[in-house]
C-alpha cells in the first residue's frame, strides 16, 4: 500500500510540473511511469510552431509561426497573417481550448492552410507532452501541433521586421504586397539610437532603453512620397515610435506600445549589411 501511494504522489507531482512556471523536473522518479515531466513551462513561453497534422495530413508551419498560452488562460497563435485566439485551461498534462476565433484577412495559400489546421487542432481538449524544449499537443482524435520553445532575441542589434500594426485592442497585418524595400523594419543600436525604414522613408533617431521602456526622440529621415498604402503604414509605424513606449520580447517577436495604445509587432530577421551592425 505504501509503494502504491508513493507512485501516485510521484505521478501527481510530475503532472503539476507541466503547468508550473519555472519549475524544473526531478532527475527521474524511478517508478517506470510514463507521466509527463517538464524542464520548461507550458504557459508564459513563446512557442514556435513547427508543423500541424490534422486528419492525417501534415502541414509545415510558415516561418515565424508561433503560439503562446499566457498565465491568465488565453492562447494566441499567428502564422504571419491572421490572429487566432482562444481560452485555454491548463490542468496537469491536459489543455482545454475554448472555441477559437480568428481575424478574417485574406492570406496566401500556404498560410491559409496552416491557419485552418490550427483552428481545427485548437478546439477542445489536447494532451501536452514535453521533451526537452519540444512540445507536442495531441487532440483526442490524434491531430497534433508540434512546437519548439523560442529563445528571446536581443533588442539591440537585431533587425526587426514589422508585420503588425496595433491600435488599442485592434491588430492589423502589414500588407503582404508591399515592395520588398518598403517593408518597415528597425534596428536598435548600443548607443541609444534606432534606425530603419518606416514603410516609405528611412529614418533614424534616439531610443533610450530603460527596463521595459523605450523613450523615442523625434525621428529624422528622408521625405519621399509613396503610394497611399505605404504612407498609411508609415504613419502607423511612426505613431508607435513617438515618445515613451513599453516593449516586450517573446521568442523572436517584439511588441512596442506607446502610451496612447499605438504600437507595432515585429519579428527578428537576419540583419542586412547596412553599415555597422551591432550584436545584442
Short mmCIF file of C-alpha atoms in Angstrom, two decimals:
data_model
loop_
_atom_site.label_atom_id
_atom_site.label_comp_id
_atom_site.label_asym_id
_atom_site.label_seq_id
_atom_site.Cartn_x
_atom_site.Cartn_y
_atom_site.Cartn_z
CA UNK A 1 0.00 0.00 0.00
CA UNK A 2 2.86 2.40 0.86
CA UNK A 3 4.51 1.76 -2.56
CA UNK A 4 1.26 2.45 -4.42
CA UNK A 5 0.72 5.73 -2.53
CA UNK A 6 4.27 6.82 -3.40
CA UNK A 7 3.75 6.07 -7.12
CA UNK A 8 0.54 8.10 -7.16
CA UNK A 9 2.27 11.03 -5.44
CA UNK A 10 5.10 11.00 -7.98
CA UNK A 11 2.59 10.91 -10.85
CA UNK A 12 0.65 13.91 -9.50
CA UNK A 13 3.86 15.87 -8.92
CA UNK A 14 5.01 15.19 -12.49
CA UNK A 15 1.72 16.42 -13.91
CA UNK A 16 1.81 19.60 -11.83
CA UNK A 17 5.28 20.49 -13.12
CA UNK A 18 3.83 20.84 -16.64
CA UNK A 19 1.76 23.86 -15.70
CA UNK A 20 4.08 25.35 -13.09
CA UNK A 21 6.03 28.32 -14.40
CA UNK A 22 9.78 27.97 -13.95
CA UNK A 23 9.60 24.57 -12.25
CA UNK A 24 12.24 22.01 -13.16
CA UNK A 25 11.57 18.30 -13.22
CA UNK A 26 13.41 15.96 -10.93
CA UNK A 27 16.11 13.58 -12.03
CA UNK A 28 13.54 10.83 -12.57
CA UNK A 29 11.00 9.09 -10.41
CA UNK A 30 12.46 5.67 -10.88
CA UNK A 31 8.97 4.12 -10.85
CA UNK A 32 8.94 3.37 -14.58
CA UNK A 33 5.84 5.54 -15.18
CA UNK A 34 5.48 7.48 -18.44
CA UNK A 35 3.92 10.57 -16.90
CA UNK A 36 4.84 13.93 -18.39
CA UNK A 37 7.75 15.74 -16.78
CA UNK A 38 8.95 19.14 -17.98
CA UNK A 39 12.06 21.26 -17.86
CA UNK A 40 10.20 24.22 -19.36
CA UNK A 41 6.72 25.57 -18.56
CA UNK A 42 3.80 25.45 -20.99
CA UNK A 43 2.29 28.81 -20.05
CA UNK A 44 4.15 32.08 -20.41
CA UNK A 45 6.51 30.60 -23.03
CA UNK A 46 6.81 31.69 -26.65
CA UNK A 47 6.44 28.54 -28.74
CA UNK A 48 7.45 28.33 -32.37
CA UNK A 49 5.00 26.21 -34.38
CA UNK A 50 6.92 23.63 -36.42
CA UNK A 51 4.08 21.69 -38.02
CA UNK A 52 0.42 20.69 -37.71
CA UNK A 53 -1.09 17.31 -38.52
CA UNK A 54 -4.87 17.24 -38.96
CA UNK A 55 -6.80 14.32 -40.39
CA UNK A 56 -3.54 12.53 -41.10
CA UNK A 57 -2.26 15.39 -43.28
CA UNK A 58 0.90 17.14 -42.08
CA UNK A 59 1.28 20.86 -42.76
CA UNK A 60 4.62 22.59 -42.26
CA UNK A 61 4.08 25.90 -40.49
CA UNK A 62 5.25 29.10 -42.24
CA UNK A 63 8.42 30.67 -40.84
CA UNK A 64 7.68 32.82 -37.81
CA UNK A 65 4.57 30.86 -36.79
CA UNK A 66 4.04 30.90 -33.05
CA UNK A 67 1.66 30.03 -30.23
CA UNK A 68 1.56 31.19 -26.64
CA UNK A 69 -0.66 30.45 -23.67
CA UNK A 70 -0.48 33.25 -21.13
CA UNK A 71 -0.77 32.65 -17.37
CA UNK A 72 -4.26 34.21 -17.43
CA UNK A 73 -5.58 31.40 -19.62
CA UNK A 74 -5.59 32.90 -23.09
CA UNK A 75 -3.98 31.21 -26.09
CA UNK A 76 -2.82 33.22 -29.10
CA UNK A 77 -1.44 31.90 -32.36
CA UNK A 78 -0.19 33.53 -35.54
CA UNK A 79 1.12 32.26 -38.85
CA UNK A 80 2.03 35.58 -40.50
CA UNK A 81 -1.47 36.74 -41.44
CA UNK A 82 -4.49 36.37 -39.16
CA UNK A 83 -4.54 36.36 -35.37
CA UNK A 84 -6.09 33.30 -33.69
CA UNK A 85 -7.10 33.29 -30.04
CA UNK A 86 -8.95 31.02 -27.64
CA UNK A 87 -9.48 30.48 -23.94
CA UNK A 88 -7.12 27.81 -22.60
CA UNK A 89 -7.34 25.96 -19.29
CA UNK A 90 -4.23 24.02 -18.24
CA UNK A 91 -4.70 21.12 -15.84
CA UNK A 92 -1.76 18.76 -15.46
CA UNK A 93 -0.92 17.44 -18.91
CA UNK A 94 -4.30 18.48 -20.32
CA UNK A 95 -5.11 21.77 -22.04
CA UNK A 96 -8.74 22.57 -22.84
CA UNK A 97 -9.22 25.17 -25.56
CA UNK A 98 -12.42 27.14 -25.94
CA UNK A 99 -13.83 27.76 -29.42
CA UNK A 100 -11.02 29.57 -31.30
CA UNK A 101 -11.71 32.86 -33.07
CA UNK A 102 -9.72 34.43 -35.89
CA UNK A 103 -9.47 37.68 -37.79
CA UNK A 104 -10.66 37.37 -41.38
CA UNK A 105 -7.92 38.76 -43.60
CA UNK A 106 -7.09 37.14 -46.93
CA UNK A 107 -3.83 35.15 -46.79
CA UNK A 108 -1.60 33.27 -49.18
CA UNK A 109 -2.43 29.60 -49.75
CA UNK A 110 0.33 28.21 -47.51
CA UNK A 111 -0.60 30.43 -44.58
CA UNK A 112 -4.31 29.80 -45.01
CA UNK A 113 -3.71 26.04 -44.91
CA UNK A 114 -1.74 26.34 -41.66
CA UNK A 115 -4.39 28.58 -40.09
CA UNK A 116 -7.20 26.13 -40.93
CA UNK A 117 -5.18 23.28 -39.40
CA UNK A 118 -4.57 25.33 -36.25
CA UNK A 119 -8.26 26.22 -35.88
CA UNK A 120 -9.13 22.54 -36.11
CA UNK A 121 -6.47 21.45 -33.60
CA UNK A 122 -7.10 24.29 -31.11
CA UNK A 123 -10.66 23.25 -30.36
CA UNK A 124 -11.38 21.13 -27.32
CA UNK A 125 -9.08 19.09 -25.09
CA UNK A 126 -5.50 18.22 -26.00
CA UNK A 127 -2.76 16.29 -24.24
CA UNK A 128 0.56 18.11 -23.83
CA UNK A 129 3.85 16.23 -23.91
CA UNK A 130 7.16 17.94 -23.31
CA UNK A 131 10.51 16.54 -24.40
CA UNK A 132 13.29 18.99 -23.57
CA UNK A 133 12.37 22.16 -25.45
CA UNK A 134 9.91 20.40 -27.75
CA UNK A 135 6.16 20.40 -27.07
CA UNK A 136 3.52 18.27 -28.77
CA UNK A 137 -0.20 18.93 -28.37
CA UNK A 138 -2.39 15.98 -29.34
CA UNK A 139 -6.18 16.03 -29.67
CA UNK A 140 -8.40 13.09 -28.77
CA UNK A 141 -8.73 12.38 -32.49
CA UNK A 142 -4.96 12.19 -32.96
CA UNK A 143 -4.37 15.61 -34.58
CA UNK A 144 -1.15 17.25 -33.40
CA UNK A 145 0.66 20.57 -33.16
CA UNK A 146 4.46 20.28 -32.92
CA UNK A 147 6.20 23.22 -31.26
CA UNK A 148 9.65 24.32 -30.10
CA UNK A 149 10.50 26.80 -27.35
CA UNK A 150 11.68 30.12 -28.74
CA UNK A 151 14.71 31.78 -27.19
CA UNK A 152 14.21 35.54 -26.80
CA UNK A 153 16.07 37.62 -29.36
CA UNK A 154 18.10 40.59 -28.14
CA UNK A 155 16.54 44.02 -28.55
CA UNK A 156 19.82 45.67 -29.54
CA UNK A 157 21.47 44.67 -32.80
CA UNK A 158 18.52 42.65 -34.11
CA UNK A 159 16.87 43.68 -37.36
CA UNK A 160 13.16 43.76 -36.51
CA UNK A 161 10.78 43.35 -39.46
CA UNK A 162 7.43 44.98 -38.67
CA UNK A 163 4.47 42.75 -39.54
CA UNK A 164 1.66 44.00 -37.29
CA UNK A 165 0.19 47.44 -36.58
CA UNK A 166 -1.56 47.89 -33.23
CA UNK A 167 -4.21 50.40 -32.22
CA UNK A 168 -5.65 49.69 -28.80
CA UNK A 169 -7.18 46.21 -28.99
CA UNK A 170 -7.09 46.16 -32.80
CA UNK A 171 -4.26 44.41 -34.66
CA UNK A 172 -3.77 44.83 -38.42
CA UNK A 173 -1.23 42.99 -40.54
CA UNK A 174 1.20 44.98 -42.66
CA UNK A 175 0.07 44.48 -46.30
CA UNK A 176 1.82 41.47 -47.80
CA UNK A 177 2.10 43.12 -51.23
CA UNK A 178 4.34 45.99 -50.13
CA UNK A 179 7.51 46.29 -52.25
CA UNK A 180 10.32 44.39 -50.52
CA UNK A 181 12.34 47.55 -49.96
CA UNK A 182 9.34 49.23 -48.31
CA UNK A 183 8.62 46.59 -45.67
CA UNK A 184 9.09 48.53 -42.41
CA UNK A 185 11.95 47.48 -40.15
CA UNK A 186 14.05 48.91 -37.33
CA UNK A 187 17.32 48.19 -35.55
CA UNK A 188 18.34 49.45 -32.12
CA UNK A 189 21.96 50.43 -31.53
CA UNK A 190 24.06 50.08 -28.41
CA UNK A 191 24.49 53.87 -28.43
CA UNK A 192 20.79 54.52 -27.67
CA UNK A 193 19.69 55.07 -31.25
CA UNK A 194 17.25 53.41 -33.64
CA UNK A 195 17.25 53.39 -37.44
CA UNK A 196 15.33 51.66 -40.20
CA UNK A 197 12.53 52.17 -42.69
CA UNK A 198 9.01 53.18 -41.68
CA UNK A 199 7.25 51.92 -44.81
CA UNK A 200 8.26 54.61 -47.29
CA UNK A 201 11.14 56.62 -45.86
CA UNK A 202 14.27 55.67 -43.98
CA UNK A 203 14.62 57.17 -40.51
CA UNK A 204 16.92 57.42 -37.51
CA UNK A 205 16.54 58.84 -34.03
CA UNK A 206 17.18 58.47 -30.32
CA UNK A 207 15.84 55.45 -28.42
CA UNK A 208 16.77 55.42 -24.72
CA UNK A 209 16.07 51.99 -23.24
CA UNK A 210 15.48 51.61 -19.52
CA UNK A 211 13.97 48.41 -18.17
CA UNK A 212 10.89 47.62 -20.26
CA UNK A 213 10.55 51.20 -21.53
CA UNK A 214 11.92 52.89 -24.65
CA UNK A 215 11.86 56.69 -24.87
CA UNK A 216 11.88 57.59 -28.56
CA UNK A 217 13.13 61.00 -29.66
CA UNK A 218 11.75 62.82 -32.74
CA UNK A 219 12.84 60.81 -35.82
CA UNK A 220 14.75 62.34 -38.73
CA UNK A 221 14.92 60.91 -42.21
CA UNK A 222 14.04 61.17 -45.87
CA UNK A 223 10.82 62.81 -47.04
CA UNK A 224 9.75 60.89 -50.12
CA UNK A 225 6.12 60.43 -51.09
CA UNK A 226 4.87 56.90 -51.75
CA UNK A 227 1.53 55.30 -52.70
CA UNK A 228 -1.15 55.80 -50.04
CA UNK A 229 -0.98 52.20 -48.74
CA UNK A 230 2.69 52.64 -47.93
CA UNK A 231 2.17 56.10 -46.42
CA UNK A 232 -0.59 54.68 -44.21
CA UNK A 233 1.79 52.02 -42.89
CA UNK A 234 4.46 54.65 -42.32
CA UNK A 235 2.14 56.87 -40.31
CA UNK A 236 1.16 53.94 -38.10
CA UNK A 237 4.78 52.89 -37.52
CA UNK A 238 5.95 56.39 -36.65
CA UNK A 239 2.99 56.88 -34.30
CA UNK A 240 4.22 53.90 -32.29
CA UNK A 241 7.79 55.23 -32.17
CA UNK A 242 6.86 58.57 -30.65
CA UNK A 243 7.85 59.34 -27.07
CA UNK A 244 7.75 56.82 -24.20
CA UNK A 245 6.67 53.27 -25.06
CA UNK A 246 6.77 49.87 -23.41
CA UNK A 247 8.22 46.81 -25.11
CA UNK A 248 8.20 43.06 -24.66
CA UNK A 249 10.19 40.34 -26.43
CA UNK A 250 8.82 36.82 -26.53
CA UNK A 251 10.94 34.49 -28.59
CA UNK A 252 11.52 36.19 -31.92
CA UNK A 253 8.62 38.63 -31.54
CA UNK A 254 8.94 42.24 -30.39
CA UNK A 255 5.92 44.32 -29.35
CA UNK A 256 6.23 48.08 -28.84
CA UNK A 257 3.25 50.00 -27.46
CA UNK A 258 3.09 53.74 -26.87
CA UNK A 259 1.06 55.33 -24.06
CA UNK A 260 -1.85 56.12 -26.40
CA UNK A 261 -2.18 52.47 -27.43
CA UNK A 262 -0.47 52.78 -30.81
CA UNK A 263 2.04 50.02 -31.39
CA UNK A 264 3.83 47.59 -33.65
CA UNK A 265 4.59 43.89 -33.68
CA UNK A 266 7.85 42.80 -35.31
CA UNK A 267 9.79 39.61 -35.92
CA UNK A 268 13.54 39.14 -35.66
CA UNK A 269 15.08 38.87 -39.12
CA UNK A 270 18.66 38.28 -40.30
CA UNK A 271 20.50 41.61 -40.30
CA UNK A 272 21.35 43.07 -43.67
CA UNK A 273 24.72 44.54 -44.37
CA UNK A 274 23.63 48.14 -43.90
CA UNK A 275 26.57 49.95 -42.39
CA UNK A 276 27.82 48.98 -38.98
CA UNK A 277 25.89 46.17 -37.33
CA UNK A 278 25.50 45.80 -33.63
CA UNK A 279 25.18 42.44 -31.95
CA UNK A 280 22.98 42.01 -28.92
#
